[in-house]
Amino acid sequence: MRSVSNPPNPFESSHRELLEPAPAVQVEIFHDASREILSRNDSPDLPFRWSVNPYRGCFHGCAYCYARPSHEYWGFGAGTDFESKLVVKKEAAKLLRQAFERPSWKGELIVFSGNTDCYQPLEASYELTRACLEVCADYRNPAGIITKGALVVRDLDLLTRLHRTAWTRVYFSIPFADERVARAMEPHAPSINKRFEIMNALANAGIQTGISIAPVIPGLNDEAMPELLDRARAAGARSATFSLLRLSGSVESVFLERVKDVFPDRFEKVANRLREVRGGRLSESAFFDRQHGKGTYWQMIERLFQLARRRAGFDGADDELIPDTFRRPGGMQTTLFDREEAG
């Protein structure tokens, strides 16, 4: 059990300081009353515009998660609150179906999840991601998935259906090759071996898979990229991406506290390497620059990735054109009926 620990919330006018030891973390579930499920992304440096996030917060507890500050919008903390005060959107599938029925929707790619993991442990009980994928399959709407969760294999039937009638790809987030390091930085995520095992199961079933080495943390996991790419290709992955660690807002204090706690001997090295690739800072928020570094050390990381990617045999499937397959159930039949009536 860990004690409750959160950085001060910048959206709150005050924060309390306990006069006694903080209580132990306990998981709490909240229900969200949102009336919209599609989140629009206007960031010019991301390859998708729409995402679906059935859950807020994430039990995986990754110290580096860029989504942590989003929990502060709801009055929670970005530290242990993000990992324990979890919000479920029980009407997610209904809201997605309503969005697809609007005349303005033309069938763009939807990514699960642009924020928190859509296959975190809550999904085993609530099945919100599965319900949303069923809607995507009904409407033949292309869908991409980014996850650490092994539970994605449960939905192989839906992924196969989407692959056959629309388009789908599952990216597995695997930034570490060392299980000990991974357990320290992403304590409740499935093991590295399990993620590769599930990747292989999906690939063998004909589902396009990829590896996302994100985040790259200079001084901690950059040297692991060749091993990760080799393992991913052996597990059937067709595409591979990577991006540099982002320490926006409260993520910085959460991440640095975790590294200092679990890897005190590496703390200075990691902090110094980050400053080296960020031009003297620990993070960068500007579009395009935020996912990439600068300087000699970063150029070395980029070359290492590209060389290891080619050596592993990746075929450049990242640039595949996503087909226009969207159609509303019954729409084609109605059109044919109308034509017969007109004749």
Short mmCIF file of C-alpha atoms in Angstrom, two decimals:
data_model
loop_
_atom_site.label_atom_id
_atom_site.label_comp_id
_atom_site.label_asym_id
_atom_site.label_seq_id
_atom_site.Cartn_x
_atom_site.Cartn_y
_atom_site.Cartn_z
CA MET A 1 0.00 0.00 0.00
CA ARG A 2 1.21 3.50 -0.84
CA SER A 3 0.34 6.73 0.89
CA VAL A 4 -1.76 9.32 -0.90
CA SER A 5 0.59 11.78 -2.59
CA ASN A 6 -0.41 14.44 -5.12
CA PRO A 7 1.30 17.59 -6.41
CA PRO A 8 -0.66 20.80 -5.70
CA ASN A 9 -3.55 21.17 -8.14
CA PRO A 10 -3.06 24.38 -10.18
CA PHE A 11 -6.82 24.64 -10.71
CA GLU A 12 -7.58 24.69 -6.99
CA SER A 13 -7.30 27.90 -4.96
CA SER A 14 -5.81 26.05 -2.00
CA HIS A 15 -4.45 22.68 -0.95
CA ARG A 16 -4.25 21.09 2.46
CA GLU A 17 -1.20 19.86 4.31
CA LEU A 18 -1.79 16.88 6.57
CA LEU A 19 -0.71 17.09 10.22
CA GLU A 20 -0.31 13.33 10.35
CA PRO A 21 0.85 10.61 7.91
CA ALA A 22 -1.14 10.49 4.68
CA PRO A 23 -3.76 7.74 4.43
CA ALA A 24 -3.18 4.65 2.32
CA VAL A 25 -4.33 4.73 -1.28
CA GLN A 26 -7.74 3.17 -1.88
CA VAL A 27 -9.32 2.74 -5.29
CA GLU A 28 -12.55 4.67 -5.78
CA ILE A 29 -14.83 4.52 -8.83
CA PHE A 30 -16.81 7.54 -10.05
CA HIS A 31 -19.40 7.72 -12.81
CA ASP A 32 -19.11 10.40 -15.48
CA ALA A 33 -22.19 12.17 -16.82
CA SER A 34 -20.61 13.46 -20.04
CA ARG A 35 -22.93 14.09 -22.98
CA GLU A 36 -20.16 13.67 -25.56
CA ILE A 37 -17.70 10.83 -26.02
CA LEU A 38 -15.67 11.97 -29.03
CA SER A 39 -12.70 14.11 -28.04
CA ARG A 40 -11.43 16.40 -30.78
CA ASN A 41 -7.70 16.81 -31.05
CA ASP A 42 -6.45 19.97 -32.73
CA SER A 43 -2.75 19.33 -32.10
CA PRO A 44 -0.92 19.65 -35.44
CA ASP A 45 1.77 17.15 -34.43
CA LEU A 46 -0.54 14.19 -33.79
CA PRO A 47 -1.69 11.87 -36.61
CA PHE A 48 -5.34 11.66 -35.55
CA ARG A 49 -8.16 14.12 -34.88
CA TRP A 50 -10.66 12.07 -32.85
CA SER A 51 -10.29 9.86 -29.80
CA VAL A 52 -12.53 7.97 -27.41
CA ASN A 53 -11.60 7.67 -23.74
CA PRO A 54 -14.04 5.44 -21.82
CA TYR A 55 -12.11 6.03 -18.57
CA ARG A 56 -10.48 8.94 -16.76
CA GLY A 57 -7.44 8.15 -14.65
CA CYS A 58 -5.51 4.91 -15.05
CA PHE A 59 -4.77 2.10 -12.63
CA HIS A 60 -1.52 1.22 -14.43
CA GLY A 61 0.12 4.05 -12.51
CA CYS A 62 2.84 4.92 -15.04
CA ALA A 63 5.00 7.63 -13.49
CA TYR A 64 5.59 9.32 -16.85
CA CYS A 65 1.97 9.43 -18.10
CA TYR A 66 1.28 12.69 -19.92
CA ALA A 67 -2.44 12.38 -19.06
CA ARG A 68 -1.92 12.97 -15.34
CA PRO A 69 -2.62 16.75 -15.45
CA SER A 70 -6.02 16.08 -17.09
CA HIS A 71 -7.18 14.60 -13.77
CA GLU A 72 -6.69 18.00 -12.16
CA TYR A 73 -9.50 19.48 -14.28
CA TRP A 74 -11.95 17.45 -12.19
CA GLY A 75 -10.59 18.49 -8.81
CA PHE A 76 -8.40 15.43 -8.33
CA GLY A 77 -4.64 15.20 -7.96
CA ALA A 78 -2.17 14.14 -10.65
CA GLY A 79 -0.33 11.76 -8.33
CA THR A 80 -1.96 8.85 -6.56
CA ASP A 81 -5.44 10.28 -7.29
CA PHE A 82 -4.81 9.65 -10.99
CA GLU A 83 -4.16 5.99 -10.24
CA SER A 84 -6.90 5.43 -7.66
CA LYS A 85 -9.80 7.85 -8.27
CA LEU A 86 -10.99 6.33 -11.53
CA VAL A 87 -13.89 7.65 -13.58
CA VAL A 88 -16.00 5.51 -15.92
CA LYS A 89 -18.20 6.78 -18.74
CA LYS A 90 -21.01 4.24 -18.56
CA GLU A 91 -22.87 5.78 -21.52
CA ALA A 92 -19.80 5.70 -23.79
CA ALA A 93 -21.19 3.32 -26.42
CA LYS A 94 -24.58 5.04 -26.54
CA LEU A 95 -22.92 8.43 -26.98
CA LEU A 96 -20.65 7.07 -29.72
CA ARG A 97 -23.63 5.66 -31.62
CA GLN A 98 -25.36 9.03 -31.35
CA ALA A 99 -22.24 10.75 -32.72
CA PHE A 100 -22.11 8.36 -35.68
CA GLU A 101 -25.75 9.08 -36.50
CA ARG A 102 -25.15 12.80 -36.90
CA PRO A 103 -25.05 13.89 -40.54
CA SER A 104 -21.81 15.76 -39.87
CA TRP A 105 -19.92 12.56 -39.09
CA LYS A 106 -18.19 11.21 -42.19
CA GLY A 107 -16.26 8.29 -40.74
CA GLU A 108 -12.82 9.51 -39.66
CA LEU A 109 -10.30 7.41 -37.76
CA ILE A 110 -11.00 7.12 -34.03
CA VAL A 111 -8.19 6.30 -31.60
CA PHE A 112 -8.74 4.39 -28.35
CA SER A 113 -7.45 6.04 -26.21
CA GLY A 114 -5.83 9.37 -26.75
CA ASN A 115 -5.59 9.92 -23.00
CA THR A 116 -5.78 6.98 -20.57
CA ASP A 117 -5.56 3.26 -21.34
CA CYS A 118 -8.81 1.86 -22.71
CA TYR A 119 -7.82 -1.66 -21.56
CA GLN A 120 -6.86 -0.89 -17.99
CA PRO A 121 -8.25 -3.39 -15.40
CA LEU A 122 -11.62 -1.61 -15.10
CA GLU A 123 -12.44 -2.75 -18.64
CA ALA A 124 -12.72 -6.36 -17.44
CA SER A 125 -15.82 -5.39 -15.46
CA TYR A 126 -17.33 -2.48 -17.38
CA GLU A 127 -16.57 -3.58 -20.98
CA LEU A 128 -16.94 0.00 -22.22
CA THR A 129 -14.15 -0.29 -24.78
CA ARG A 130 -15.66 -3.48 -26.15
CA ALA A 131 -19.08 -1.82 -26.42
CA CYS A 132 -17.56 1.13 -28.30
CA LEU A 133 -15.68 -1.21 -30.66
CA GLU A 134 -18.99 -2.95 -31.38
CA VAL A 135 -20.38 0.42 -32.46
CA CYS A 136 -17.34 1.02 -34.69
CA ALA A 137 -17.84 -2.43 -36.23
CA ASP A 138 -21.56 -1.79 -36.83
CA TYR A 139 -20.74 1.44 -38.65
CA ARG A 140 -17.52 0.19 -40.28
CA ASN A 141 -15.64 3.10 -38.76
CA PRO A 142 -11.81 2.75 -38.71
CA ALA A 143 -10.38 2.44 -35.22
CA GLY A 144 -6.87 2.45 -33.79
CA ILE A 145 -5.90 1.29 -30.32
CA ILE A 146 -2.98 2.23 -28.08
CA THR A 147 -2.66 0.09 -24.98
CA LYS A 148 -0.54 -1.73 -22.45
CA GLY A 149 -3.47 -3.98 -21.54
CA ALA A 150 -3.47 -7.73 -22.17
CA LEU A 151 -7.28 -7.68 -22.11
CA VAL A 152 -7.33 -6.52 -25.74
CA VAL A 153 -7.07 -10.17 -26.80
CA ARG A 154 -10.55 -10.74 -25.38
CA ASP A 155 -11.94 -8.59 -28.20
CA LEU A 156 -10.22 -10.45 -31.00
CA ASP A 157 -13.61 -11.21 -32.58
CA LEU A 158 -14.41 -7.50 -32.90
CA LEU A 159 -10.94 -6.60 -34.08
CA THR A 160 -11.19 -9.30 -36.75
CA ARG A 161 -14.54 -7.92 -37.86
CA LEU A 162 -13.13 -4.39 -38.06
CA HIS A 163 -10.10 -5.64 -39.95
CA ARG A 164 -12.36 -7.36 -42.47
CA THR A 165 -14.86 -4.54 -43.05
CA ALA A 166 -12.99 -1.34 -42.15
CA TRP A 167 -9.50 -0.80 -40.69
CA THR A 168 -7.84 -1.34 -37.35
CA ARG A 169 -4.37 -1.40 -35.83
CA VAL A 170 -3.31 -2.09 -32.25
CA TYR A 171 -0.21 -0.36 -30.92
CA PHE A 172 1.32 -1.81 -27.78
CA SER A 173 3.08 0.69 -25.55
CA ILE A 174 6.30 -1.06 -24.48
CA PRO A 175 9.01 1.42 -23.48
CA PHE A 176 11.17 -0.90 -21.35
CA ALA A 177 13.01 -4.16 -21.98
CA ASP A 178 13.92 -4.78 -18.33
CA GLU A 179 11.04 -6.14 -16.23
CA ARG A 180 12.47 -4.66 -13.04
CA VAL A 181 12.63 -1.18 -14.51
CA ALA A 182 9.17 -1.53 -16.03
CA ARG A 183 7.63 -2.64 -12.74
CA ALA A 184 9.11 0.37 -10.98
CA MET A 185 7.92 2.91 -13.57
CA GLU A 186 4.58 1.36 -14.60
CA PRO A 187 3.73 -0.70 -11.49
CA HIS A 188 0.32 -2.10 -12.40
CA ALA A 189 0.70 -2.60 -16.15
CA PRO A 190 0.98 -6.12 -17.58
CA SER A 191 4.49 -7.52 -17.81
CA ILE A 192 6.63 -6.91 -20.88
CA ASN A 193 6.48 -10.59 -21.77
CA LYS A 194 2.69 -10.61 -21.56
CA ARG A 195 2.42 -7.61 -23.88
CA PHE A 196 4.61 -9.27 -26.50
CA GLU A 197 2.63 -12.50 -26.09
CA ILE A 198 -0.67 -10.70 -26.77
CA MET A 199 0.90 -8.78 -29.67
CA ASN A 200 1.87 -12.11 -31.21
CA ALA A 201 -1.61 -13.56 -30.67
CA LEU A 202 -3.23 -10.62 -32.48
CA ALA A 203 -0.70 -10.66 -35.31
CA ASN A 204 -1.22 -14.40 -35.82
CA ALA A 205 -4.96 -13.69 -36.13
CA GLY A 206 -4.28 -11.19 -38.94
CA ILE A 207 -4.63 -7.98 -36.92
CA GLN A 208 -2.12 -5.23 -37.71
CA THR A 209 0.02 -4.51 -34.66
CA GLY A 210 2.77 -2.06 -33.81
CA ILE A 211 5.08 -1.10 -30.98
CA SER A 212 5.20 2.35 -29.44
CA ILE A 213 8.44 2.95 -27.56
CA ALA A 214 7.06 5.85 -25.63
CA PRO A 215 8.35 7.53 -23.76
CA VAL A 216 12.04 7.34 -24.53
CA ILE A 217 13.75 8.39 -21.29
CA PRO A 218 17.39 9.26 -21.98
CA GLY A 219 19.63 7.56 -19.46
CA LEU A 220 17.00 4.98 -18.51
CA ASN A 221 15.62 3.13 -21.54
CA ASP A 222 17.10 4.56 -24.76
CA GLU A 223 19.62 1.72 -25.07
CA ALA A 224 16.74 -0.80 -24.96
CA MET A 225 15.31 0.24 -28.34
CA PRO A 226 17.11 -2.38 -30.48
CA GLU A 227 15.98 -5.23 -28.22
CA LEU A 228 12.40 -3.95 -28.14
CA LEU A 229 12.25 -3.58 -31.92
CA ASP A 230 13.67 -7.06 -32.48
CA ARG A 231 11.15 -8.58 -30.07
CA ALA A 232 8.26 -6.66 -31.59
CA ARG A 233 9.12 -7.75 -35.11
CA ALA A 234 9.48 -11.36 -33.97
CA ALA A 235 6.01 -11.02 -32.39
CA GLY A 236 4.52 -9.94 -35.71
CA ALA A 237 4.47 -6.14 -35.37
CA ARG A 238 4.40 -4.32 -38.70
CA SER A 239 5.06 -0.77 -37.52
CA ALA A 240 7.09 1.01 -34.85
CA THR A 241 7.15 4.51 -33.39
CA PHE A 242 8.93 6.33 -30.58
CA SER A 243 8.71 9.68 -28.83
CA LEU A 244 10.61 11.56 -26.16
CA LEU A 245 9.41 11.87 -22.57
CA ARG A 246 7.14 14.86 -21.91
CA LEU A 247 7.03 16.28 -18.39
CA SER A 248 4.20 18.76 -18.75
CA GLY A 249 2.67 20.29 -15.64
CA SER A 250 2.47 18.03 -12.62
CA VAL A 251 3.97 15.07 -14.49
CA GLU A 252 7.40 16.50 -13.80
CA SER A 253 7.17 16.24 -10.01
CA VAL A 254 5.49 12.81 -10.10
CA PHE A 255 8.10 11.40 -12.49
CA LEU A 256 11.13 12.86 -10.72
CA GLU A 257 9.87 11.69 -7.34
CA ARG A 258 9.42 8.15 -8.67
CA VAL A 259 12.87 8.01 -10.29
CA LYS A 260 14.56 9.37 -7.17
CA ASP A 261 12.71 6.82 -5.05
CA VAL A 262 13.29 3.67 -7.13
CA PHE A 263 16.53 4.51 -8.97
CA PRO A 264 18.44 6.96 -6.75
CA ASP A 265 21.71 5.99 -8.42
CA ARG A 266 20.35 6.96 -11.85
CA PHE A 267 18.48 10.11 -10.89
CA GLU A 268 21.18 12.64 -11.74
CA LYS A 269 22.02 10.86 -15.00
CA VAL A 270 18.38 10.85 -16.15
CA ALA A 271 17.81 14.49 -15.18
CA ASN A 272 21.02 15.62 -16.87
CA ARG A 273 20.28 13.66 -20.06
CA LEU A 274 16.81 15.16 -20.23
CA ARG A 275 18.20 18.67 -19.92
CA GLU A 276 20.77 17.84 -22.57
CA VAL A 277 18.17 16.83 -25.17
CA ARG A 278 15.74 19.60 -24.13
CA GLY A 279 18.16 22.51 -24.48
CA GLY A 280 18.70 22.94 -20.74
CA ARG A 281 15.09 22.32 -19.67
CA LEU A 282 13.39 19.19 -18.41
CA SER A 283 10.49 19.44 -20.83
CA GLU A 284 9.13 21.24 -23.88
CA SER A 285 5.47 22.04 -24.59
CA ALA A 286 5.70 23.52 -28.10
CA PHE A 287 4.03 21.51 -30.86
CA PHE A 288 6.40 19.28 -32.85
CA ASP A 289 9.28 20.01 -30.44
CA ARG A 290 7.56 18.33 -27.48
CA GLN A 291 7.93 14.79 -28.87
CA HIS A 292 11.49 15.21 -30.10
CA GLY A 293 14.74 16.45 -28.65
CA LYS A 294 17.73 18.33 -29.98
CA GLY A 295 21.48 18.15 -29.83
CA THR A 296 24.06 15.43 -30.33
CA TYR A 297 22.66 12.95 -27.83
CA TRP A 298 19.17 13.12 -29.30
CA GLN A 299 20.55 12.69 -32.82
CA MET A 300 22.27 9.55 -31.57
CA ILE A 301 18.93 8.25 -30.19
CA GLU A 302 17.21 8.94 -33.51
CA ARG A 303 19.92 7.14 -35.47
CA LEU A 304 19.79 4.21 -33.08
CA PHE A 305 16.04 3.86 -33.58
CA GLN A 306 16.18 4.12 -37.37
CA LEU A 307 19.07 1.68 -37.66
CA ALA A 308 17.48 -0.83 -35.28
CA ARG A 309 14.13 -0.45 -37.03
CA ARG A 310 15.61 -1.29 -40.42
CA ARG A 311 17.66 -4.14 -39.04
CA ALA A 312 14.59 -5.64 -37.36
CA GLY A 313 12.80 -5.66 -40.73
CA PHE A 314 9.96 -3.20 -40.32
CA ASP A 315 8.35 -2.45 -43.68
CA GLY A 316 7.15 1.14 -43.34
CA ALA A 317 3.49 0.25 -42.75
CA ASP A 318 3.12 3.38 -40.59
CA ASP A 319 2.15 5.36 -43.69
CA GLU A 320 -0.66 3.07 -44.80
CA LEU A 321 -3.70 4.88 -46.18
CA ILE A 322 -6.80 4.39 -44.02
CA PRO A 323 -9.77 3.39 -46.23
CA ASP A 324 -13.09 5.21 -46.36
CA THR A 325 -15.43 2.44 -45.18
CA PHE A 326 -17.93 4.22 -42.92
CA ARG A 327 -21.61 3.56 -43.49
CA ARG A 328 -24.65 3.69 -41.24
CA PRO A 329 -26.38 0.33 -40.66
CA GLY A 330 -29.29 -0.01 -43.08
CA GLY A 331 -28.22 2.99 -45.12
CA MET A 332 -27.36 1.03 -48.25
CA GLN A 333 -30.55 -1.00 -48.15
CA THR A 334 -32.62 2.15 -47.73
CA THR A 335 -30.93 3.74 -50.73
CA LEU A 336 -31.65 0.72 -52.92
CA PHE A 337 -35.26 0.67 -51.79
CA ASP A 338 -35.64 4.35 -52.61
CA ARG A 339 -34.22 3.73 -56.08
CA GLU A 340 -36.72 0.94 -56.72
CA GLU A 341 -39.55 3.20 -55.61
CA ALA A 342 -38.30 5.95 -57.90
CA GLY A 343 -38.21 3.53 -60.82
#
